[in-house]
PDB file of C-alpha atoms in Angstrom:
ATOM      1  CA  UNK A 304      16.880  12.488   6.763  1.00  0.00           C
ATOM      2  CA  UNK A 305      16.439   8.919   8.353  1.00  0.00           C
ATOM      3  CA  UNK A 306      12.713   7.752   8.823  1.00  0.00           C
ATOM      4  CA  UNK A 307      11.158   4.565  10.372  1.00  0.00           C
ATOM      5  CA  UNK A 308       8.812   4.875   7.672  1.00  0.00           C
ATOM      6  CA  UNK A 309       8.368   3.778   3.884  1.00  0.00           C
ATOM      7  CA  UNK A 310       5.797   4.244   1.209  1.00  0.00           C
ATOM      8  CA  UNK A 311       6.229   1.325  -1.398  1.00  0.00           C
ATOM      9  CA  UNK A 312       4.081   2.790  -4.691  1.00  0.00           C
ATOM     10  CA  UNK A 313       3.358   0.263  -7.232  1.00  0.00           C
ATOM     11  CA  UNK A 314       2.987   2.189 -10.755  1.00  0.00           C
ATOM     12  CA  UNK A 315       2.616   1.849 -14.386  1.00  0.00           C
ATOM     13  CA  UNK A 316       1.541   4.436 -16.618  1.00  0.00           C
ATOM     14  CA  UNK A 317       1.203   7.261 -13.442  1.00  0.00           C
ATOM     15  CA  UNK A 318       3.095   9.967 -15.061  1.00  0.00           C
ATOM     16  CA  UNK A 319       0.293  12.284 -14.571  1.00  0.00           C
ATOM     17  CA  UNK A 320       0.339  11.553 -10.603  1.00  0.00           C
ATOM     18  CA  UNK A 321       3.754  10.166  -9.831  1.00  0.00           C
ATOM     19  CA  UNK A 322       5.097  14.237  -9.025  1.00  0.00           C
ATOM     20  CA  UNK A 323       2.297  14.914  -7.099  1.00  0.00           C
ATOM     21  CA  UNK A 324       1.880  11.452  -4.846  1.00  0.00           C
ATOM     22  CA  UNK A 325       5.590  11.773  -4.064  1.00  0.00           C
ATOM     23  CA  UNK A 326       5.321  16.216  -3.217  1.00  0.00           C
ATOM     24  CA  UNK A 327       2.741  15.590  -1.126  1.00  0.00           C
ATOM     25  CA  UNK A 328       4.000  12.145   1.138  1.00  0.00           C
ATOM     26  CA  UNK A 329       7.610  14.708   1.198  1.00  0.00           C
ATOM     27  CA  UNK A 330       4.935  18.101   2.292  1.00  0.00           C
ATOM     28  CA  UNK A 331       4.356  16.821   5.793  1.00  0.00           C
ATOM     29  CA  UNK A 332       6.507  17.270   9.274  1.00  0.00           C
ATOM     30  CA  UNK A 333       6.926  13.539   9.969  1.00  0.00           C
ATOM     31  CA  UNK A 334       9.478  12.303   7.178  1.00  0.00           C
ATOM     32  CA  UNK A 335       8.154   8.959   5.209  1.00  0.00           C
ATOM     33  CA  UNK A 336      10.804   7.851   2.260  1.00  0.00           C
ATOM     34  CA  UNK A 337       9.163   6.715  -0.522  1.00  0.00           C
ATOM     35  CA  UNK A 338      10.040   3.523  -2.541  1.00  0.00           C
ATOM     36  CA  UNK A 339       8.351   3.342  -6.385  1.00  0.00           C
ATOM     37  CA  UNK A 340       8.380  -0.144  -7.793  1.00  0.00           C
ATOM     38  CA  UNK A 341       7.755   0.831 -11.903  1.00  0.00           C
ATOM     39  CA  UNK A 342       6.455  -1.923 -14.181  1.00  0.00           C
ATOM     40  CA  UNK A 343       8.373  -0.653 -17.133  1.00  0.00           C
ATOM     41  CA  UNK A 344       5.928   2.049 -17.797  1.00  0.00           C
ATOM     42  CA  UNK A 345       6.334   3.208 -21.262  1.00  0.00           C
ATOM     43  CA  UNK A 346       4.870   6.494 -20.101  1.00  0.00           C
ATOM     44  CA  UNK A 347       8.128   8.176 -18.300  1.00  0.00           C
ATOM     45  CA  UNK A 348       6.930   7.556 -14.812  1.00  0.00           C
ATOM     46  CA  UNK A 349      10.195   5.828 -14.013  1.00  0.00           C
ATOM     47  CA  UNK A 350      12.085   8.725 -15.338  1.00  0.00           C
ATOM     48  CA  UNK A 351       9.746  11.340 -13.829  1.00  0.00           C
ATOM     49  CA  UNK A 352      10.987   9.733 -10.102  1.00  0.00           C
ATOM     50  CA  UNK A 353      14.556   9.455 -11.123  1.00  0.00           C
ATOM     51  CA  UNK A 354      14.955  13.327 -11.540  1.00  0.00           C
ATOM     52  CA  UNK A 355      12.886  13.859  -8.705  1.00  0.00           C
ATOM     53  CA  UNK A 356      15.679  11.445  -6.754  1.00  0.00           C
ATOM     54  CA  UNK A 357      18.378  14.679  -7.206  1.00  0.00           C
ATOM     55  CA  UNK A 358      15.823  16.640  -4.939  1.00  0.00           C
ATOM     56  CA  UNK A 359      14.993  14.018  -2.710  1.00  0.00           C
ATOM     57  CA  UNK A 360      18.508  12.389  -1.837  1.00  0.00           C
ATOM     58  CA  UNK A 361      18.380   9.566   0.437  1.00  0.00           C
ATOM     59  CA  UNK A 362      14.586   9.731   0.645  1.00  0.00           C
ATOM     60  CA  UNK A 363      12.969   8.395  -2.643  1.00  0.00           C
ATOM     61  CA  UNK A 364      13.830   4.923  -4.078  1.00  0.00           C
ATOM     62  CA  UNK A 365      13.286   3.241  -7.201  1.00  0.00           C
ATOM     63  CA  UNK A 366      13.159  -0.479  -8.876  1.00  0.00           C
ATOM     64  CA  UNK A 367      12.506  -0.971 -12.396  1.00  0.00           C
ATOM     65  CA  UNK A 368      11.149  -3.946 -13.714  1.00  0.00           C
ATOM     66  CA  UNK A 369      10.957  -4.944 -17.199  1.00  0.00           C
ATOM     67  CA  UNK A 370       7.229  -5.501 -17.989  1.00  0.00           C
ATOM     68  CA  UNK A 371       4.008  -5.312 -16.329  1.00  0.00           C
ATOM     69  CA  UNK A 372       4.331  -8.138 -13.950  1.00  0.00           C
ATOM     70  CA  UNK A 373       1.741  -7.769 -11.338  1.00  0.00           C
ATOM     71  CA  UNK A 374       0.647  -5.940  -8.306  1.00  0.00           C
ATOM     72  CA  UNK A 375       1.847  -9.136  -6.057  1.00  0.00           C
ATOM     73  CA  UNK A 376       5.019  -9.480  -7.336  1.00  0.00           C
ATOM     74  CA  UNK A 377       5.714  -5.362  -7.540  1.00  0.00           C
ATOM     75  CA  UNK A 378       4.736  -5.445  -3.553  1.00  0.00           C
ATOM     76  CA  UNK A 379       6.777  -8.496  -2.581  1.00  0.00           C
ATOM     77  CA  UNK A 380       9.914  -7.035  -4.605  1.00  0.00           C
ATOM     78  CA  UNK A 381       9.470  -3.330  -2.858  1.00  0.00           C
ATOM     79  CA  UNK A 382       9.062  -5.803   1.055  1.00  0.00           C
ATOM     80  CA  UNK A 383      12.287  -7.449   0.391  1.00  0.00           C
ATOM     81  CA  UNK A 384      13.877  -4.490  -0.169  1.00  0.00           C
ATOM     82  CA  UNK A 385      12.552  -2.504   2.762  1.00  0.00           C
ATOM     83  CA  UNK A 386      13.191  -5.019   5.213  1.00  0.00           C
ATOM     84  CA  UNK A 387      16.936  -5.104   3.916  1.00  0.00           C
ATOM     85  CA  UNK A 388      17.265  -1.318   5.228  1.00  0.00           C
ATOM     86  CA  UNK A 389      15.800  -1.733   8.477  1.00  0.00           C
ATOM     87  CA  UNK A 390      12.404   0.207   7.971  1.00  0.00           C
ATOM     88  CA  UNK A 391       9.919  -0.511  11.163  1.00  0.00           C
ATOM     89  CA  UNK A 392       6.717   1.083   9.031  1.00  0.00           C
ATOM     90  CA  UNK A 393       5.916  -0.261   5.866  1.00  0.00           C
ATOM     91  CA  UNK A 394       3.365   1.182   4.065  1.00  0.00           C
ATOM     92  CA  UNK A 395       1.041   0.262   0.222  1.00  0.00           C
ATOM     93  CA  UNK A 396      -0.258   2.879  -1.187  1.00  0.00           C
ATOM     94  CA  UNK A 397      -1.580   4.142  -4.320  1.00  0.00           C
ATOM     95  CA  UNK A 398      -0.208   6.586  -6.674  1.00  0.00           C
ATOM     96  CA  UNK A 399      -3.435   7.785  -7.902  1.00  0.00           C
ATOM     97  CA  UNK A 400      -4.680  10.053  -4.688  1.00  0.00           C
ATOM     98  CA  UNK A 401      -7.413   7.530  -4.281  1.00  0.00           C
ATOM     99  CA  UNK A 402      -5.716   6.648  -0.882  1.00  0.00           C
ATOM    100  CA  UNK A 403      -5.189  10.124   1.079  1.00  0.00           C
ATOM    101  CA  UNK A 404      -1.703  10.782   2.004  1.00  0.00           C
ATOM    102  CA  UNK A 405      -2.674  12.515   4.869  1.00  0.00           C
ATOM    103  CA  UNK A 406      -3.549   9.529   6.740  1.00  0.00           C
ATOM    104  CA  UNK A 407      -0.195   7.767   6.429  1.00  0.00           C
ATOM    105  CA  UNK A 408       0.068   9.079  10.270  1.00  0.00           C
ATOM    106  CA  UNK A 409      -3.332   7.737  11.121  1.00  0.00           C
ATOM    107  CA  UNK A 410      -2.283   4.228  10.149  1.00  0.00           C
ATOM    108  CA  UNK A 411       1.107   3.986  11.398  1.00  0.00           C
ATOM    109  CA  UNK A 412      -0.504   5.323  14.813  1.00  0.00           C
ATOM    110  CA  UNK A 413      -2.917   2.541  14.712  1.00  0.00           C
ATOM    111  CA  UNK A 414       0.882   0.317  14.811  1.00  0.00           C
ATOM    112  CA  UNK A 415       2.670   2.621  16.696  1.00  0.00           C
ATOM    113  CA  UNK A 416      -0.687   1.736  19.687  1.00  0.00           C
ATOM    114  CA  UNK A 417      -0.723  -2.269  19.257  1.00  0.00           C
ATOM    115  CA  UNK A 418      -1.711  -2.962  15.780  1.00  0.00           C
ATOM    116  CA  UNK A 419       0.640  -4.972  13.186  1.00  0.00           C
ATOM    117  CA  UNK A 420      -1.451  -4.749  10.621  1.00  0.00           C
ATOM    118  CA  UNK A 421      -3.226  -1.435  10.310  1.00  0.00           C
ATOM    119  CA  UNK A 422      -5.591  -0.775   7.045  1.00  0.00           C
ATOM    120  CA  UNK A 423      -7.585   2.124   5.426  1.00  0.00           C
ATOM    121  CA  UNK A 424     -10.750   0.524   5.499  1.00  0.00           C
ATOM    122  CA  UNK A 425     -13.349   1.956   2.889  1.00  0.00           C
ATOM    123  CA  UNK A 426     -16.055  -0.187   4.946  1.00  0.00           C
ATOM    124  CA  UNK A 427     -15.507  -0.255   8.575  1.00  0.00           C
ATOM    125  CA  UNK A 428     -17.847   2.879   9.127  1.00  0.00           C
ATOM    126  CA  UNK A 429     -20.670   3.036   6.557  1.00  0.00           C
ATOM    127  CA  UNK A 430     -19.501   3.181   2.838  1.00  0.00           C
ATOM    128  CA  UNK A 431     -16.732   5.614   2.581  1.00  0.00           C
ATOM    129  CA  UNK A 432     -15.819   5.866  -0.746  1.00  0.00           C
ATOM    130  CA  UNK A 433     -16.009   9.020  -3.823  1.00  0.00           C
ATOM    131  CA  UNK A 434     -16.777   8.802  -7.336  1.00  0.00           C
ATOM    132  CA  UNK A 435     -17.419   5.046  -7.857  1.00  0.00           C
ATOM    133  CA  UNK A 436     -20.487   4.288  -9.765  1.00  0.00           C
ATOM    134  CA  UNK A 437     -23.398   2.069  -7.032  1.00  0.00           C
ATOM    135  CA  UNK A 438     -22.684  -0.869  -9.265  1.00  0.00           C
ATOM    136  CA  UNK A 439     -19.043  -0.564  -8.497  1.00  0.00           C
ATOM    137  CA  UNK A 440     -19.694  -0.188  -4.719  1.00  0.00           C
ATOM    138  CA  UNK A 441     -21.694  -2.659  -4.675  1.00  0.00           C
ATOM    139  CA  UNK A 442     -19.289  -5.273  -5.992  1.00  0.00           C
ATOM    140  CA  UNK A 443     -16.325  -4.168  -3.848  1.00  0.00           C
ATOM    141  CA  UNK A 444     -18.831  -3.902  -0.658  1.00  0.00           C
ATOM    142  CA  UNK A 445     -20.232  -7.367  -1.208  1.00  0.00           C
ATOM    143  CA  UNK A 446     -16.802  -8.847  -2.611  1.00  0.00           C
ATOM    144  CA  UNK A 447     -15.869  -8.087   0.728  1.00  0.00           C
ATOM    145  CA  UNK A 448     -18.720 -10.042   2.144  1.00  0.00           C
ATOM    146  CA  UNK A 449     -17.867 -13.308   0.191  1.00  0.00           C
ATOM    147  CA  UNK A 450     -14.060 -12.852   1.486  1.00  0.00           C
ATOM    148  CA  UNK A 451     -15.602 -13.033   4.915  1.00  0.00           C
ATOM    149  CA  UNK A 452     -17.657 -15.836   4.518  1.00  0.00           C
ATOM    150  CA  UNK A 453     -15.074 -18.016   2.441  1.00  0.00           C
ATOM    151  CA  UNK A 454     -12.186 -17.117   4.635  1.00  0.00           C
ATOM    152  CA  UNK A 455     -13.472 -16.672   8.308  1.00  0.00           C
ATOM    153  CA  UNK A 456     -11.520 -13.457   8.324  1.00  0.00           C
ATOM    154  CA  UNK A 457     -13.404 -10.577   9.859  1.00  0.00           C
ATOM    155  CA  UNK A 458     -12.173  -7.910   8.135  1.00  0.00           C
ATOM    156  CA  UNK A 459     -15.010  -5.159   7.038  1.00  0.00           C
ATOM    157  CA  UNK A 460     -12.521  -4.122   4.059  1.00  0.00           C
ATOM    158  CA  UNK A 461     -11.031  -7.641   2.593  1.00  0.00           C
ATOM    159  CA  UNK A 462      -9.653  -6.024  -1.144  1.00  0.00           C
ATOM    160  CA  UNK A 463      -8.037  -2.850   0.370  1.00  0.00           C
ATOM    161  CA  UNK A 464      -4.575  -1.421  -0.867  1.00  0.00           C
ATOM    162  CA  UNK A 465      -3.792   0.847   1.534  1.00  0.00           C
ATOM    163  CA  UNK A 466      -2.232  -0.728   4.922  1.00  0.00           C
ATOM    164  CA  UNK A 467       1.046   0.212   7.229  1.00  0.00           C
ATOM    165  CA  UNK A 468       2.767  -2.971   8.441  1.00  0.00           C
ATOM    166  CA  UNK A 469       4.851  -3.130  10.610  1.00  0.00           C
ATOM    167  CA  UNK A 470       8.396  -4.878  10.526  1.00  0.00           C
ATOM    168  CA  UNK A 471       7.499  -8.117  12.219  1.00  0.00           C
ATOM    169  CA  UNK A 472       4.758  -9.411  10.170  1.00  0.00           C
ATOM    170  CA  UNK A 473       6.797  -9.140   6.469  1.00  0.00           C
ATOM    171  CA  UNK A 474       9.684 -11.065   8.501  1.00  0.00           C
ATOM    172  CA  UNK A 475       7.380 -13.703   9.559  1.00  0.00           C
ATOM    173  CA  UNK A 476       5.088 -14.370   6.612  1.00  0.00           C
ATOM    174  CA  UNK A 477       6.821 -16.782   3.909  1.00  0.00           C
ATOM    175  CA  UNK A 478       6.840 -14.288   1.408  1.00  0.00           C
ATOM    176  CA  UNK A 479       8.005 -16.640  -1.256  1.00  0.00           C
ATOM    177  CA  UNK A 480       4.764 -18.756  -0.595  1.00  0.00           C
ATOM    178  CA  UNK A 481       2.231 -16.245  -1.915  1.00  0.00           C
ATOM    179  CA  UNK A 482       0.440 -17.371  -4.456  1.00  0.00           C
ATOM    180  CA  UNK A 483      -1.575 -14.334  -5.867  1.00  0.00           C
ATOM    181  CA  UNK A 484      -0.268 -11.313  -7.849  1.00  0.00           C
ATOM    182  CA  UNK A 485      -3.361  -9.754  -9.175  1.00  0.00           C
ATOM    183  CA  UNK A 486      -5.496  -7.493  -6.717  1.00  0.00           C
ATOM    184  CA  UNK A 487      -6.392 -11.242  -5.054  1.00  0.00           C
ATOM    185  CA  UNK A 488      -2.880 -10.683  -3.164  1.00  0.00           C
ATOM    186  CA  UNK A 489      -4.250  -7.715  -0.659  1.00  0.00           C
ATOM    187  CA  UNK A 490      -6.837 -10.569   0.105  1.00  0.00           C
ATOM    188  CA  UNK A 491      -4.261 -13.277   0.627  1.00  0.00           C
ATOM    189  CA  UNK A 492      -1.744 -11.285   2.691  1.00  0.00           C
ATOM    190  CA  UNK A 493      -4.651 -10.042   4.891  1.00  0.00           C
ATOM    191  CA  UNK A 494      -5.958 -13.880   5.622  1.00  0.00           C
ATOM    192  CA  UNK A 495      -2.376 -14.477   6.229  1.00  0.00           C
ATOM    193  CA  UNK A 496      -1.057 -12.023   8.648  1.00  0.00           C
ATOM    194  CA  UNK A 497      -4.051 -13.479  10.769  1.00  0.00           C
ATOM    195  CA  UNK A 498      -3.491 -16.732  10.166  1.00  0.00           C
ATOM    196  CA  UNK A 499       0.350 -15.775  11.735  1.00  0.00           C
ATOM    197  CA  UNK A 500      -1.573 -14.917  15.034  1.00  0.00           C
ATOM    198  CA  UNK A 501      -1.368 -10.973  14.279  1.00  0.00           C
ATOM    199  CA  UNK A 502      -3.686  -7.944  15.354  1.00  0.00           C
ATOM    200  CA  UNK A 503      -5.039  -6.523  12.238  1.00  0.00           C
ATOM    201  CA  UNK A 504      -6.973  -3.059  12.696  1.00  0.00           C
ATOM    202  CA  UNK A 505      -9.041  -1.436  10.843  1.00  0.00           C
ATOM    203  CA  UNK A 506      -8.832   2.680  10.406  1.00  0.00           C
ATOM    204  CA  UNK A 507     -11.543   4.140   8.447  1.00  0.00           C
ATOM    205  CA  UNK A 508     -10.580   6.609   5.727  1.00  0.00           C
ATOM    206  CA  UNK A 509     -12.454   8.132   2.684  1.00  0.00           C
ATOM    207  CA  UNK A 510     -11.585   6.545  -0.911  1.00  0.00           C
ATOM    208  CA  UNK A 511     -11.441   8.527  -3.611  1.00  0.00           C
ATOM    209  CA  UNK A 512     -11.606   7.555  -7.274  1.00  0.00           C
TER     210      UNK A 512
END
């Protein structure tokens, strides 16, 4: 089936989610593929996908690297490689469950109505987040805060992962230019699809550790 749509999934070591991530993204009505980028996990993860590739022809995608090499680098790899098949939708999202499949529709709506930059914001409405420790919150909340003052960026929800972009912006932004490729890169590409002149939306959504 042909899709607009792609989950890119970052893993290493997710051999006890990787089945159940990619299940429940293929459960729902509106088709998403699904692209994992594997950091050589010596788990199995990579080989748990590429069995689950014979039931999911022409929907799930893999790339292997050879090492852990970074979240950055894993997400830059998985854009160049949507954007060479034509995908409108591009989506990050964890493999853990701590981003909730079910509201891959919510953010690609927020696109699909004017946004170019849509992301699951943890902070846009309150705290929304499960299972993390106060000290934890507290760091990510006010980590957050720091981003905004530093950067000028108003976004509620500078460190989160999971965001739908849409074609345009990954075209525009000089991917090769990044400079992060720890968890510092959702900051940078966030400061820099705004600095491109594009409409970045927050949807609220419930994170759970």
């Amino acid at each position: 089936m042909t899709s607009d749509s792609i989950v890119i999934i970052p893993t290493y070591n997710e051999k006890e989610n990787i089945e159940n991530i990619i299940r429940k993204v293929f459960s729902f009505t509106e088709v998403f593929h699904v692209l994992v980028v594997d950091d050589g996990s010596p788990d199995g993860t990579a080989e748990i996908v590429k069995k689950l590739q014979d039931e999911y022809e022409g929907l799930l995608f893999i790339l292997e690297r050879k090492g852990k090499l970074g979240l950055g680098t894993a997400y830059i790899e998985g854009f160049e490689w949507v954007l060479a098949r034509g995908y409108e939708y591009i989506f990050e999202m964890d493999a853990d469950f701590s981003h909730n499949p079910e509201d891959l529709s919510k953010l690609k709506m927020s696109c699909i109505n004017g946004a170019d930059l849509a992301i699951g914001s943890r902070y846009i409405k309150g705290v929304n987040v499960v299972n993390w420790p106060m000290s934890r919150v507290l760091m990510s909340y006010f980590a957050s805060v720091y981003v905004r003052l530093v950067t000028g960026i108003d976004i509620q929800d500078a460190t989160a992962g999971f965001k739908c972009y849409k074609r345009i912006v990954l075209e525009t932004i000089p991917l090769e230019r990044i400079k992060f490729i720890g968890y510092a890169f959702q900051i940078e590409m966030k400061f820099t699809t705004i600095k491109y002149g594009f409409n970045v939306v927050e949807v609220p959504i419930i994170f759970t550790d």
